Coordinates of N, CA, C and O in Angstrom, one line a residue:
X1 N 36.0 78.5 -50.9 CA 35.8 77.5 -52.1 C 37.1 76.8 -52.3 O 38.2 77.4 -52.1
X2 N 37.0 75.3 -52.6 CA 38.2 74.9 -52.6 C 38.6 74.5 -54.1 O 37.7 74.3 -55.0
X3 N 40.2 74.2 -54.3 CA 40.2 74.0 -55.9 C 40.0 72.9 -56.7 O 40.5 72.8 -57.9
X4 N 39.5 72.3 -56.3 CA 38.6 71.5 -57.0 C 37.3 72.0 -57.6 O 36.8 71.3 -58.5
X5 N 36.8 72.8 -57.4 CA 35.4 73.5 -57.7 C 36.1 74.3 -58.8 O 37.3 74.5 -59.1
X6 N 35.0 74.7 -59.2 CA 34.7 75.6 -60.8 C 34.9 77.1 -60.5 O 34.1 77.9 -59.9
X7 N 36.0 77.3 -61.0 CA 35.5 79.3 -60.9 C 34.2 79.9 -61.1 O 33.5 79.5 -62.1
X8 N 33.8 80.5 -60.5 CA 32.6 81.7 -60.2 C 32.8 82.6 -60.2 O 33.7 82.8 -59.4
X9 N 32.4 83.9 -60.9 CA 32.2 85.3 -60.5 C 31.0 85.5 -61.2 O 30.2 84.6 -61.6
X10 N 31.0 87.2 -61.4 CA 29.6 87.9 -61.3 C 29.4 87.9 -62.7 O 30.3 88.2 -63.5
X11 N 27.8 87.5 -63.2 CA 28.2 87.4 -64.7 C 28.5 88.7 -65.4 O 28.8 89.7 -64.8
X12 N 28.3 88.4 -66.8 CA 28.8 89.9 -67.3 C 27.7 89.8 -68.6 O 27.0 88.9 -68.9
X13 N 27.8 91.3 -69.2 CA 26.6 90.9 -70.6 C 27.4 90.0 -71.8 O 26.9 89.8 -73.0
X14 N 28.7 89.7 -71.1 CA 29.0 89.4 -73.3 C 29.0 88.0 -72.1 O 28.4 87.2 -72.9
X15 N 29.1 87.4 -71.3 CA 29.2 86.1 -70.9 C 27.6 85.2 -71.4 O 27.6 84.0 -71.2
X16 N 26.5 85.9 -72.0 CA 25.7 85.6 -72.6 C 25.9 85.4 -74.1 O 25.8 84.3 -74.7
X17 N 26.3 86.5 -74.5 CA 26.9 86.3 -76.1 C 27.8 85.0 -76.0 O 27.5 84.0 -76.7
X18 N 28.8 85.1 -75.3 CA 30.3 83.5 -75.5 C 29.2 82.6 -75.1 O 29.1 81.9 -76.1
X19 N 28.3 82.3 -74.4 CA 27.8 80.7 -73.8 C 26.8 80.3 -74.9 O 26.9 79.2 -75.4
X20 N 25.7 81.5 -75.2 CA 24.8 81.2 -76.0 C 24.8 80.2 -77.4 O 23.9 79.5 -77.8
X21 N 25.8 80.3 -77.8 CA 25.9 78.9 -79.6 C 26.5 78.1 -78.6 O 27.1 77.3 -79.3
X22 N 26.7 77.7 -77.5 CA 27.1 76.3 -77.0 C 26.2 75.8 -75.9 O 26.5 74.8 -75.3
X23 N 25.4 76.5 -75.8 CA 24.1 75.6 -75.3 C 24.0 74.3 -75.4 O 24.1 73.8 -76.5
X24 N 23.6 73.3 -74.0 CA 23.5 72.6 -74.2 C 21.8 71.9 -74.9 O 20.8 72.4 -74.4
X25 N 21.7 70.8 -76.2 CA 21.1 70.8 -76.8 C 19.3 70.4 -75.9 O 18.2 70.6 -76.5
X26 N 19.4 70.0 -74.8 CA 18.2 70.3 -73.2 C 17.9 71.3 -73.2 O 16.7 71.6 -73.1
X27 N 18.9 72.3 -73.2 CA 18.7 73.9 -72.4 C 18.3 74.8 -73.6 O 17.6 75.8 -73.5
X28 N 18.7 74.3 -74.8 CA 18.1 74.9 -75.5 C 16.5 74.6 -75.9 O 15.6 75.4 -76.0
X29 N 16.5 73.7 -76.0 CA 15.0 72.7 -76.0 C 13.9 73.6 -75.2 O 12.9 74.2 -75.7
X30 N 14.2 73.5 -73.8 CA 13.9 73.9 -73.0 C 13.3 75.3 -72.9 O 12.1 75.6 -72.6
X31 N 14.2 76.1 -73.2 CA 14.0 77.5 -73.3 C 12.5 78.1 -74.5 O 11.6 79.0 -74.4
X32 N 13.1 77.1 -75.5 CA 12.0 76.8 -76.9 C 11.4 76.5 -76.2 O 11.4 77.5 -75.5
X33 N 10.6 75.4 -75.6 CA 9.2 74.9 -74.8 C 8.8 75.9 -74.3 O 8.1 76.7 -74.9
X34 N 9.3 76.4 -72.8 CA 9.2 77.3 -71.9 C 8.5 78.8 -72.6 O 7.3 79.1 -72.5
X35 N 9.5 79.4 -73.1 CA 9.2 80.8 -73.5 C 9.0 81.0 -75.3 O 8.2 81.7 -75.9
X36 N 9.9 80.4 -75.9 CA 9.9 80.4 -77.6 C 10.7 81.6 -77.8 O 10.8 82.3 -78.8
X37 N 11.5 81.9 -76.4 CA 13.3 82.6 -76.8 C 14.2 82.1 -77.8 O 14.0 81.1 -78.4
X38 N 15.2 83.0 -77.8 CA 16.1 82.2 -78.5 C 16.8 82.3 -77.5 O 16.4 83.1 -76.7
X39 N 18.3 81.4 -76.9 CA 18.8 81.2 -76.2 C 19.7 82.7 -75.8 O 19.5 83.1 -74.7
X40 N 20.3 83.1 -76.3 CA 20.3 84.5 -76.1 C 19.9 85.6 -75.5 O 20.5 86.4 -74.7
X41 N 18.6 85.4 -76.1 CA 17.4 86.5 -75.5 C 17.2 85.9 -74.1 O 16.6 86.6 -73.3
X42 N 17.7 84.4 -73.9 CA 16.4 84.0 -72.4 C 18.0 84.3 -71.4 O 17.8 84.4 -70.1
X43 N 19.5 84.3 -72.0 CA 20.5 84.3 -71.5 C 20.4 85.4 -70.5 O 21.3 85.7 -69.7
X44 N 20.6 87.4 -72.0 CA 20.4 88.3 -71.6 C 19.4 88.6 -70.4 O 19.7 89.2 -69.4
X45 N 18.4 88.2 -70.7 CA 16.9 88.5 -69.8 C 17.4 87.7 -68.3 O 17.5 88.5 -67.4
X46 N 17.8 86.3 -68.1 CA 18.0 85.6 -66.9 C 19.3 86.6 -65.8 O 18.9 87.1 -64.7
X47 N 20.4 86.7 -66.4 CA 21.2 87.7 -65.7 C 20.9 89.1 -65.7 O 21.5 89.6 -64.7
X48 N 20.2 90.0 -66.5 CA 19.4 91.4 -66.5 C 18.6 91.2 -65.2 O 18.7 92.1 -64.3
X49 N 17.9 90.0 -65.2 CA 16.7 90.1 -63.7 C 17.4 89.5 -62.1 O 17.0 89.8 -61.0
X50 N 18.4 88.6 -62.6 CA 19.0 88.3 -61.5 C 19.7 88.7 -60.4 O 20.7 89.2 -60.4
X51 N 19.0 88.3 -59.1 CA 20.2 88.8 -57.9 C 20.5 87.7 -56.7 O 19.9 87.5 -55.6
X52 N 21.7 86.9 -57.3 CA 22.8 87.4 -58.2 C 22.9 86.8 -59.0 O 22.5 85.6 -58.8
X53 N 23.3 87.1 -60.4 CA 23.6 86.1 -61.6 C 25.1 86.0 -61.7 O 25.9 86.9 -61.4
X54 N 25.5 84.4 -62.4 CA 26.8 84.0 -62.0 C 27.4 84.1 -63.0 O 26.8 84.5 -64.0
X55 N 28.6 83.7 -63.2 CA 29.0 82.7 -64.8 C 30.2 81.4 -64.4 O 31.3 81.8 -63.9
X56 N 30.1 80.6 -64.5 CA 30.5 79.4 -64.0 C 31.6 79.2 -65.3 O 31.3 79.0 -66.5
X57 N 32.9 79.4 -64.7 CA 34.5 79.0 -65.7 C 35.1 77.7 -65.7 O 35.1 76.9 -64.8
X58 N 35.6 77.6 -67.1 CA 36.2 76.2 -66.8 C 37.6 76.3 -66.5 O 38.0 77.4 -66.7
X59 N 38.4 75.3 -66.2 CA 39.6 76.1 -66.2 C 40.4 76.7 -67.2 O 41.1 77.6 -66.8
X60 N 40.4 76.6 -68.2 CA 41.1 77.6 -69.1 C 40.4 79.2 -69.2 O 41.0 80.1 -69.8
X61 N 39.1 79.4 -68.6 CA 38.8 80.6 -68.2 C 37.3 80.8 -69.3 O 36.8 81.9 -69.7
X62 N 36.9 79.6 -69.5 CA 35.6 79.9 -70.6 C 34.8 80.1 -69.6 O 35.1 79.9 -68.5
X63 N 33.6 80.5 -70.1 CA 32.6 80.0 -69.4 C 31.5 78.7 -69.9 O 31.3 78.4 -71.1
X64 N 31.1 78.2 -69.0 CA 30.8 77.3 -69.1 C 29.1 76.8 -68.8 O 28.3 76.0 -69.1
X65 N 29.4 77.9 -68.0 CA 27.0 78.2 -67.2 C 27.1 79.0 -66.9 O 28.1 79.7 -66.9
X66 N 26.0 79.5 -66.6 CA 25.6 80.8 -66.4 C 24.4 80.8 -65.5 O 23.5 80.1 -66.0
X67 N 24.1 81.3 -64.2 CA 23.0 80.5 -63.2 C 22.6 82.1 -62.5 O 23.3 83.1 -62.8
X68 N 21.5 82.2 -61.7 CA 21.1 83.5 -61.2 C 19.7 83.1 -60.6 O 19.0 82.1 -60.9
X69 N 19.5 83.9 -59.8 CA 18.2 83.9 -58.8 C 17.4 85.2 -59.4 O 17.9 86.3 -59.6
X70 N 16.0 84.8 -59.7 CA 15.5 86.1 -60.0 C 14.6 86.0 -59.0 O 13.7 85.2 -58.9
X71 N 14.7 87.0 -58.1 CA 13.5 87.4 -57.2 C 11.9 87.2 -57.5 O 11.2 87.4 -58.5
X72 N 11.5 86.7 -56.4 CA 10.0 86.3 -56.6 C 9.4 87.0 -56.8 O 9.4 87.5 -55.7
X73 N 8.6 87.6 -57.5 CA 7.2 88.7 -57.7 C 6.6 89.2 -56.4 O 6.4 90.4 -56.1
X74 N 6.3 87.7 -55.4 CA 5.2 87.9 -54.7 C 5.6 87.9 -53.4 O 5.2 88.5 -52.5
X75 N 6.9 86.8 -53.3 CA 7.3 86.2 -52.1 C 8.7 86.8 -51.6 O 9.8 86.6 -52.2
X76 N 8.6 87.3 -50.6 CA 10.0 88.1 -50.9 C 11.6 87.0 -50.5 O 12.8 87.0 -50.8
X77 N 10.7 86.1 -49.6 CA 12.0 85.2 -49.3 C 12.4 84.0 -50.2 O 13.3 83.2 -49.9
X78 N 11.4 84.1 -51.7 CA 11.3 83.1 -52.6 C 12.5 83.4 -53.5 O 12.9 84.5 -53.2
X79 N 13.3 82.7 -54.6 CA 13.8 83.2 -55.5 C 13.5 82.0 -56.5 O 13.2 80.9 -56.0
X80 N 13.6 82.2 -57.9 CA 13.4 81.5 -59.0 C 15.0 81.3 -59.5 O 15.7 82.0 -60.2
X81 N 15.6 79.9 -58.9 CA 16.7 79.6 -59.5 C 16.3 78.9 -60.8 O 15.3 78.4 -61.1
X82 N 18.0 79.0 -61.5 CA 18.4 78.8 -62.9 C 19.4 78.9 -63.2 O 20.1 79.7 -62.6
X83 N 20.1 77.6 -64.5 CA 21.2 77.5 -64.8 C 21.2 76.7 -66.0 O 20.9 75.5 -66.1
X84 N 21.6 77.4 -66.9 CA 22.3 77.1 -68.3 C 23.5 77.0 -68.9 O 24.4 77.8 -68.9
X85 N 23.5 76.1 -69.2 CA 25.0 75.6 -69.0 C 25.6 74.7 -70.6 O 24.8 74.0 -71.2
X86 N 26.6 74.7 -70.8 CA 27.1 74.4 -71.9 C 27.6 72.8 -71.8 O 27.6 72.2 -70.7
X87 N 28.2 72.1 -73.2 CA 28.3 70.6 -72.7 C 29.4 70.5 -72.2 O 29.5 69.4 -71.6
X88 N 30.5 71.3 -72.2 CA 31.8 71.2 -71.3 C 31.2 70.9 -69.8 O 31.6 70.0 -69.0
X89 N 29.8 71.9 -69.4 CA 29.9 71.5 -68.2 C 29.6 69.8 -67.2 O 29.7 69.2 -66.1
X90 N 29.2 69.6 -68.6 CA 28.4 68.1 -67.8 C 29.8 67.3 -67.7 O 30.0 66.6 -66.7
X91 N 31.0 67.5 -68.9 CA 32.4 66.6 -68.7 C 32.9 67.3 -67.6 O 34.1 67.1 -67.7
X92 N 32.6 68.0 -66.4 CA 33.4 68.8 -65.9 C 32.4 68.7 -64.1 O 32.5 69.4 -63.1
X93 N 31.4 67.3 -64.8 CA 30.0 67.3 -63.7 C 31.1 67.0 -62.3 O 31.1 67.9 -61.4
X94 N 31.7 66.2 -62.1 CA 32.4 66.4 -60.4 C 32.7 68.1 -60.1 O 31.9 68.9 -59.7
X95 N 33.4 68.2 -60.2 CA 33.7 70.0 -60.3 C 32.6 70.7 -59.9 O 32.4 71.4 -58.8
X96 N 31.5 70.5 -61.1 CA 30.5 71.0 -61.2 C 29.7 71.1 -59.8 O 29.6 72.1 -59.0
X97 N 29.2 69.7 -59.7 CA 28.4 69.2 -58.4 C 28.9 69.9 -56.9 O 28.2 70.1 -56.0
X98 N 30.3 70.1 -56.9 CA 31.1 70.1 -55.5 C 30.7 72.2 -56.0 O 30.5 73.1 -55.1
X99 N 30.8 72.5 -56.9 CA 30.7 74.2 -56.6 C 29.2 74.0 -56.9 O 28.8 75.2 -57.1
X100 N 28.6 73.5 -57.0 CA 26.8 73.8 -57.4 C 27.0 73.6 -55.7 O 26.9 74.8 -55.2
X101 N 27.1 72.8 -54.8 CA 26.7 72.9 -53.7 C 27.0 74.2 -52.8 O 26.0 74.8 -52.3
X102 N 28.0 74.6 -52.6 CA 28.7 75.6 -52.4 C 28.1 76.4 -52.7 O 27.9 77.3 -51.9
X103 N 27.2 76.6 -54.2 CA 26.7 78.1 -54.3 C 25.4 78.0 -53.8 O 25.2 79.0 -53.1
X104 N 24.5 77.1 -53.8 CA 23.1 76.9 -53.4 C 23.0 77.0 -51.9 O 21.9 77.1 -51.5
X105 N 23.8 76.9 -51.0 CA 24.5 77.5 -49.6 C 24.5 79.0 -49.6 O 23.7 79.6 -48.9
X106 N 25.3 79.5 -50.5 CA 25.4 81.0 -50.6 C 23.7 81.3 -51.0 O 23.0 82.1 -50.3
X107 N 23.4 80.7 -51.9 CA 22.1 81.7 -52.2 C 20.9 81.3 -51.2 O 19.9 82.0 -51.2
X108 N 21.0 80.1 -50.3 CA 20.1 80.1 -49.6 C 20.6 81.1 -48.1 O 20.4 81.0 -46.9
X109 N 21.1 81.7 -48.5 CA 21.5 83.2 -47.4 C 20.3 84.3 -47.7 O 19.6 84.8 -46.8
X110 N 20.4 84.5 -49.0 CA 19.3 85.3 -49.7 C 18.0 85.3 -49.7 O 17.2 86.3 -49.7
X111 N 17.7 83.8 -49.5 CA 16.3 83.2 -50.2 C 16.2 81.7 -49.6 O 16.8 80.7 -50.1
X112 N 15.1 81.7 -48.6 CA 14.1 80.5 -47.9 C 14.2 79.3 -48.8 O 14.6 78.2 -48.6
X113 N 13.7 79.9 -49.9 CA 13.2 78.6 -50.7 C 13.5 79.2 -52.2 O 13.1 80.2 -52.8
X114 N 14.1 78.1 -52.5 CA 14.3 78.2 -53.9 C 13.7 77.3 -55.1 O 13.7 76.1 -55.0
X115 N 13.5 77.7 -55.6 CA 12.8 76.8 -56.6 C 12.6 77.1 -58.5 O 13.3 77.9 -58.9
X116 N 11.9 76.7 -59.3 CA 11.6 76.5 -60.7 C 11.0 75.9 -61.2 O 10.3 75.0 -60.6
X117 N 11.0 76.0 -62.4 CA 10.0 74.6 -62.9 C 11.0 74.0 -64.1 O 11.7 74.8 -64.5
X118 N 11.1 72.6 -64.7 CA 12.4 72.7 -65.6 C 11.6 71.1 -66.5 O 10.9 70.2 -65.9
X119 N 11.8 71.2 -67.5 CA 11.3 70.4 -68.7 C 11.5 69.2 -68.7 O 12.6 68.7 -69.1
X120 N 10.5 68.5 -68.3 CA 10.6 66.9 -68.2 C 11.7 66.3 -68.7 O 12.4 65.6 -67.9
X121 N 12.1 66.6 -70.2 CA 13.0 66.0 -70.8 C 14.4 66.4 -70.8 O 15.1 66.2 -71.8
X122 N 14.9 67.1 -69.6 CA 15.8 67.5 -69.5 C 16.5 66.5 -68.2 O 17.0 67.0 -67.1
X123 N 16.4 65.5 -68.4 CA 17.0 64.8 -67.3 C 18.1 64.8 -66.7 O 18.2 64.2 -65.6
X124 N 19.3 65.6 -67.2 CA 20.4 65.8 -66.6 C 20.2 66.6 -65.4 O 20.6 66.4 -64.3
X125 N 19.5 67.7 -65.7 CA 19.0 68.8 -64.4 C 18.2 68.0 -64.1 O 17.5 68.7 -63.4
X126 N 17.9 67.4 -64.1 CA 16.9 67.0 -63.3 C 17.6 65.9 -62.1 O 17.3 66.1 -60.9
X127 N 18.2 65.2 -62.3 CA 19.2 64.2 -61.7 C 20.2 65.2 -60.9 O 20.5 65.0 -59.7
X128 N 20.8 66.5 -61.5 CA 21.7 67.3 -60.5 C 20.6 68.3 -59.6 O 21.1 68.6 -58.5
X129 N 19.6 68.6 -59.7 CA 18.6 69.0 -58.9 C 18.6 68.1 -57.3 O 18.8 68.4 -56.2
X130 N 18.2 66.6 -58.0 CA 17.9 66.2 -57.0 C 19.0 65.5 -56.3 O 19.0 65.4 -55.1
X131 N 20.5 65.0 -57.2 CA 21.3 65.2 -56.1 C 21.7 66.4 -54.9 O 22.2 66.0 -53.8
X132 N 21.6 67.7 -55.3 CA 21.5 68.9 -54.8 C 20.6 69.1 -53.6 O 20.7 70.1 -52.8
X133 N 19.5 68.0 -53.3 CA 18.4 68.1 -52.5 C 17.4 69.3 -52.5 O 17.0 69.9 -51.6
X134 N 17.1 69.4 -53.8 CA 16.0 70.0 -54.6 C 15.1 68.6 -54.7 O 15.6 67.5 -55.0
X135 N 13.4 68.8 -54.4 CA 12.3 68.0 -54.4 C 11.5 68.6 -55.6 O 11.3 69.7 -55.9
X136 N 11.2 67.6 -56.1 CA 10.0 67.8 -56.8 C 8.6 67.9 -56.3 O 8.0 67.2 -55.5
X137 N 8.1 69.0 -56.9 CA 6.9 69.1 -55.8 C 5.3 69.3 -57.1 O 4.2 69.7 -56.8
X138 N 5.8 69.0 -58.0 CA 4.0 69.2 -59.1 C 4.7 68.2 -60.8 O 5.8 68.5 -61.1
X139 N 4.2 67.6 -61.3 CA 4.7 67.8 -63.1 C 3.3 68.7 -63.3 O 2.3 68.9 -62.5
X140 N 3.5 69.1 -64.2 CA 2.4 69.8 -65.1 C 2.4 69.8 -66.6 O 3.3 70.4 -67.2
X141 N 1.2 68.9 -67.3 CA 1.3 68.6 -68.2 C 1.9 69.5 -69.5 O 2.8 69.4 -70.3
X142 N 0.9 70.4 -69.3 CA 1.2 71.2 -70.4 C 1.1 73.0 -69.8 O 0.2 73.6 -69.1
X143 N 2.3 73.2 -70.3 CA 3.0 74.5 -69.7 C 4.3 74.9 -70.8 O 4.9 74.3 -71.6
X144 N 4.3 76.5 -70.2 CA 4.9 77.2 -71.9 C 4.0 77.1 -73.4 O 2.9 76.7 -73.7
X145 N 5.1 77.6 -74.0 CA 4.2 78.2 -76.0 C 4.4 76.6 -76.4 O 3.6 76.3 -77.3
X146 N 5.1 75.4 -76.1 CA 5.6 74.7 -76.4 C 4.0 73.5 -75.4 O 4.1 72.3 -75.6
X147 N 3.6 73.7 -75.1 CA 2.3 73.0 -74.3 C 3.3 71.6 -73.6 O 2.9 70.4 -73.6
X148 N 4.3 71.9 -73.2 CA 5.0 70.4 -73.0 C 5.4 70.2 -71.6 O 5.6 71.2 -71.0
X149 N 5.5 69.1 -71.1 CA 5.5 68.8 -69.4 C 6.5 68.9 -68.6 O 7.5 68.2 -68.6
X150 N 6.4 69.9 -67.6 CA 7.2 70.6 -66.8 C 7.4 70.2 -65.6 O 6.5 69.3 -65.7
X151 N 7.9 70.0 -64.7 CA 8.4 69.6 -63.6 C 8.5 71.0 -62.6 O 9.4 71.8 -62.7
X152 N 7.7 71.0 -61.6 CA 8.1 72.1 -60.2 C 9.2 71.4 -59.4 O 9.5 70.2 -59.4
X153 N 9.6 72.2 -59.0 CA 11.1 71.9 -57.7 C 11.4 73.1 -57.3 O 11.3 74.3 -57.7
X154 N 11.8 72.3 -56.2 CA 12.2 73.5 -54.8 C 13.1 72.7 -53.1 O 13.2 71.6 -52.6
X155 N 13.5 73.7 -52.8 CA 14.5 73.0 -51.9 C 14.2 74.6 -51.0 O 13.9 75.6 -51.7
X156 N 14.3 74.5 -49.7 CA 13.9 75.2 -48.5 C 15.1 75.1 -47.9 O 15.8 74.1 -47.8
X157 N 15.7 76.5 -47.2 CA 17.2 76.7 -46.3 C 16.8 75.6 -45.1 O 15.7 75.4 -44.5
X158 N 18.0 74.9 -45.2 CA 17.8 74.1 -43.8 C 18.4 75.0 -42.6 O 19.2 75.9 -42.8
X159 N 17.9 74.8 -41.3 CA 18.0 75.8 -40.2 C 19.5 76.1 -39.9 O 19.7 77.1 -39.1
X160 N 20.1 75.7 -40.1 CA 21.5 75.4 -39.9 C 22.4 76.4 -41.3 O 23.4 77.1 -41.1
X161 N 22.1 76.4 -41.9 CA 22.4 77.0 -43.2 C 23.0 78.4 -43.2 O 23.7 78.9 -44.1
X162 N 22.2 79.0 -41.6 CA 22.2 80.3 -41.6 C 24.1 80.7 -41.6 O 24.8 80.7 -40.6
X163 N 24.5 80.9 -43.0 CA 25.8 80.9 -43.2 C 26.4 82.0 -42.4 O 25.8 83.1 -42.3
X164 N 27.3 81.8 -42.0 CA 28.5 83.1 -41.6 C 29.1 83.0 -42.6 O 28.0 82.4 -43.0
X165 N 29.8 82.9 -43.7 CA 30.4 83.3 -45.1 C 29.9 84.3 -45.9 O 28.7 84.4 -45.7
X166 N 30.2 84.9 -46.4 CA 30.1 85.9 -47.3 C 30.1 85.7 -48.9 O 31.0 85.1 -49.4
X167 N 29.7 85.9 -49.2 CA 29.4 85.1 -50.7 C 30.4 85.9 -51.5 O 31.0 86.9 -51.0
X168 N 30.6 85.5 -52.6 CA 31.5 86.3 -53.9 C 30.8 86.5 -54.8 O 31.5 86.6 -55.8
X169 N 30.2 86.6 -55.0 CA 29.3 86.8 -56.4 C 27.5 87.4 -56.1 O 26.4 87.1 -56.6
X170 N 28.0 88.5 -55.0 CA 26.7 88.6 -55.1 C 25.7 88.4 -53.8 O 25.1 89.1 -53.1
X171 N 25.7 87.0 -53.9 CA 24.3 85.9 -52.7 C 23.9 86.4 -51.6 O 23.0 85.8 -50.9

Protein backbone atom coordinates (compact mmCIF):
# COMPACT_ATOMS: atom_id res chain seq x y z
CA UNK A 1 0.00 0.00 0.00
CA UNK A 2 1.37 3.26 -0.75
CA UNK A 3 1.16 6.59 1.25
CA UNK A 4 -1.11 8.21 -0.24
CA UNK A 5 -3.91 5.76 0.56
CA UNK A 6 -5.87 5.69 3.81
CA UNK A 7 -4.78 3.52 6.74
CA UNK A 8 -6.57 0.12 7.04
CA UNK A 9 -6.65 -2.41 9.76
CA UNK A 10 -8.92 -5.00 11.23
CA UNK A 11 -11.98 -3.38 12.66
CA UNK A 12 -12.58 -3.42 16.19
CA UNK A 13 -16.08 -3.30 18.33
CA UNK A 14 -15.70 0.36 19.70
CA UNK A 15 -14.72 1.41 15.94
CA UNK A 16 -18.58 1.09 15.55
CA UNK A 17 -19.40 3.06 18.68
CA UNK A 18 -16.54 6.26 17.34
CA UNK A 19 -18.07 6.07 13.50
CA UNK A 20 -21.63 5.58 14.33
CA UNK A 21 -22.99 9.75 15.30
CA UNK A 22 -20.91 10.58 12.21
CA UNK A 23 -22.50 8.78 9.70
CA UNK A 24 -22.81 9.98 6.69
CA UNK A 25 -26.46 11.57 6.23
CA UNK A 26 -26.93 8.66 2.75
CA UNK A 27 -25.65 5.93 5.00
CA UNK A 28 -27.77 6.64 7.45
CA UNK A 29 -30.90 7.04 5.24
CA UNK A 30 -30.02 3.98 3.86
CA UNK A 31 -29.63 1.77 6.58
CA UNK A 32 -33.36 3.29 7.72
CA UNK A 33 -34.78 2.13 4.22
CA UNK A 34 -32.96 -1.10 4.10
CA UNK A 35 -33.34 -2.64 7.55
CA UNK A 36 -35.01 0.22 10.13
CA UNK A 37 -31.56 -0.21 12.22
CA UNK A 38 -30.13 2.32 13.89
CA UNK A 39 -26.83 3.00 12.56
CA UNK A 40 -25.12 1.29 15.34
CA UNK A 41 -26.94 -1.71 15.45
CA UNK A 42 -26.38 -2.13 11.42
CA UNK A 43 -22.42 -1.04 12.31
CA UNK A 44 -22.10 -3.82 15.21
CA UNK A 45 -24.01 -6.52 13.06
CA UNK A 46 -21.87 -5.54 9.55
CA UNK A 47 -18.31 -6.21 11.30
CA UNK A 48 -19.82 -9.22 13.85
CA UNK A 49 -20.69 -11.05 10.27
CA UNK A 50 -17.81 -10.03 8.37
CA UNK A 51 -14.77 -11.82 6.79
CA UNK A 52 -12.96 -9.46 6.86
CA UNK A 53 -14.28 -6.26 8.31
CA UNK A 54 -12.07 -3.19 8.06
CA UNK A 55 -11.92 0.34 9.56
CA UNK A 56 -10.66 2.83 7.23
CA UNK A 57 -8.35 5.95 9.26
CA UNK A 58 -7.80 9.27 8.47
CA UNK A 59 -4.63 10.58 9.12
CA UNK A 60 -4.81 11.78 12.45
CA UNK A 61 -5.84 8.14 13.36
CA UNK A 62 -9.87 8.48 13.34
CA UNK A 63 -11.79 6.36 11.76
CA UNK A 64 -13.45 7.27 9.02
CA UNK A 65 -15.42 3.86 7.37
CA UNK A 66 -15.85 0.99 8.20
CA UNK A 67 -16.30 -1.84 5.15
CA UNK A 68 -16.49 -5.83 5.44
CA UNK A 69 -17.52 -8.81 3.30
CA UNK A 70 -20.16 -10.87 4.73
CA UNK A 71 -20.15 -14.26 3.32
CA UNK A 72 -22.89 -15.39 1.03
CA UNK A 73 -25.51 -17.87 2.54
CA UNK A 74 -25.67 -19.85 -0.52
CA UNK A 75 -22.67 -19.11 -2.78
CA UNK A 76 -19.53 -19.85 -1.34
CA UNK A 77 -17.41 -17.83 -3.74
CA UNK A 78 -20.01 -14.81 -3.41
CA UNK A 79 -19.46 -12.19 -0.69
CA UNK A 80 -21.88 -9.22 0.17
CA UNK A 81 -19.65 -6.11 0.25
CA UNK A 82 -20.22 -2.84 2.34
CA UNK A 83 -19.01 0.39 3.46
CA UNK A 84 -20.12 3.09 5.75
CA UNK A 85 -18.42 5.75 5.99
CA UNK A 86 -18.37 9.10 7.61
CA UNK A 87 -18.23 12.79 5.83
CA UNK A 88 -14.48 13.22 6.42
CA UNK A 89 -14.39 10.42 4.06
CA UNK A 90 -15.75 11.87 0.94
CA UNK A 91 -13.09 15.22 1.73
CA UNK A 92 -10.50 12.60 1.84
CA UNK A 93 -12.32 10.90 -1.66
CA UNK A 94 -8.69 10.78 -3.69
CA UNK A 95 -7.12 8.81 -0.76
CA UNK A 96 -10.13 7.18 -0.50
CA UNK A 97 -10.57 5.89 -4.24
CA UNK A 98 -6.66 4.94 -4.55
CA UNK A 99 -7.13 2.54 -1.09
CA UNK A 100 -10.77 1.41 -2.05
CA UNK A 101 -8.98 -0.04 -5.11
CA UNK A 102 -6.28 -1.73 -3.40
CA UNK A 103 -8.72 -3.30 -1.00
CA UNK A 104 -11.33 -4.65 -3.61
CA UNK A 105 -8.02 -6.48 -5.12
CA UNK A 106 -7.44 -7.93 -1.71
CA UNK A 107 -10.94 -9.16 -1.25
CA UNK A 108 -11.43 -10.32 -4.63
CA UNK A 109 -8.71 -13.11 -3.44
CA UNK A 110 -11.47 -14.29 -1.13
CA UNK A 111 -14.53 -13.95 -3.31
CA UNK A 112 -15.39 -14.35 -7.32
CA UNK A 113 -17.89 -11.90 -7.13
CA UNK A 114 -18.77 -9.32 -5.02
CA UNK A 115 -21.64 -7.49 -4.85
CA UNK A 116 -24.90 -5.62 -2.78
CA UNK A 117 -27.70 -3.78 -3.26
CA UNK A 118 -27.41 0.09 -2.14
CA UNK A 119 -30.25 2.96 -2.14
CA UNK A 120 -30.95 4.68 -5.18
CA UNK A 121 -30.48 7.92 -3.43
CA UNK A 122 -27.26 7.42 -2.26
CA UNK A 123 -25.39 8.63 -5.21
CA UNK A 124 -22.09 9.15 -3.93
CA UNK A 125 -21.70 5.15 -3.67
CA UNK A 126 -23.07 4.85 -6.28
CA UNK A 127 -20.56 6.98 -8.52
CA UNK A 128 -17.51 5.33 -6.31
CA UNK A 129 -19.01 1.81 -7.05
CA UNK A 130 -18.89 2.40 -10.55
CA UNK A 131 -15.69 4.12 -10.70
CA UNK A 132 -14.40 0.97 -8.87
CA UNK A 133 -15.76 -1.18 -11.85
CA UNK A 134 -18.72 -2.47 -9.91
CA UNK A 135 -21.88 -2.88 -12.59
CA UNK A 136 -25.24 -2.43 -11.96
CA UNK A 137 -27.02 -5.33 -12.62
CA UNK A 138 -31.25 -4.86 -11.37
CA UNK A 139 -32.99 -1.44 -9.60
CA UNK A 140 -35.77 -2.74 -7.61
CA UNK A 141 -38.48 -0.67 -6.87
CA UNK A 142 -39.50 -1.35 -3.70
CA UNK A 143 -37.19 -3.19 -1.19
CA UNK A 144 -36.48 -2.98 2.69
CA UNK A 145 -39.18 -1.78 5.79
CA UNK A 146 -38.61 1.54 3.94
CA UNK A 147 -40.48 0.00 0.44
CA UNK A 148 -37.76 2.38 -1.40
CA UNK A 149 -35.66 1.79 -4.66
CA UNK A 150 -32.53 -0.21 -4.48
CA UNK A 151 -30.03 -0.71 -6.82
CA UNK A 152 -28.12 -4.46 -7.36
CA UNK A 153 -24.25 -4.30 -8.16
CA UNK A 154 -21.59 -6.54 -8.49
CA UNK A 155 -18.13 -6.72 -9.93
CA UNK A 156 -16.55 -10.35 -10.75
CA UNK A 157 -12.38 -11.17 -10.05
CA UNK A 158 -10.84 -10.42 -13.31
CA UNK A 159 -8.54 -13.48 -14.33
CA UNK A 160 -5.49 -11.81 -13.68
CA UNK A 161 -6.36 -10.67 -10.21
CA UNK A 162 -5.25 -13.95 -8.92
CA UNK A 163 -3.06 -11.82 -6.33
CA UNK A 164 0.29 -12.94 -4.97
CA UNK A 165 0.04 -10.35 -2.01
CA UNK A 166 -1.16 -11.08 1.17
CA UNK A 167 -3.69 -8.88 2.50
CA UNK A 168 -3.53 -7.01 6.02
CA UNK A 169 -6.71 -7.01 7.27
CA UNK A 170 -7.93 -10.23 6.92
CA UNK A 171 -8.96 -10.77 2.75
Amino acid sequence: MNESMLPVRPAQPGDAIALAPRLRLADRMEIRARSGHAPLQALQQGIADSHPACAVLSPSGDVVAVFGVVPHPQFEQAGIVWLLGADELVAKRGAFLRSAEYWIARLHRRYLVLGNFIDARNTVHLRWLQWLGFRTTRRIEQMGVERRPFIEFQRRRAPAVEAQMKPHCGA
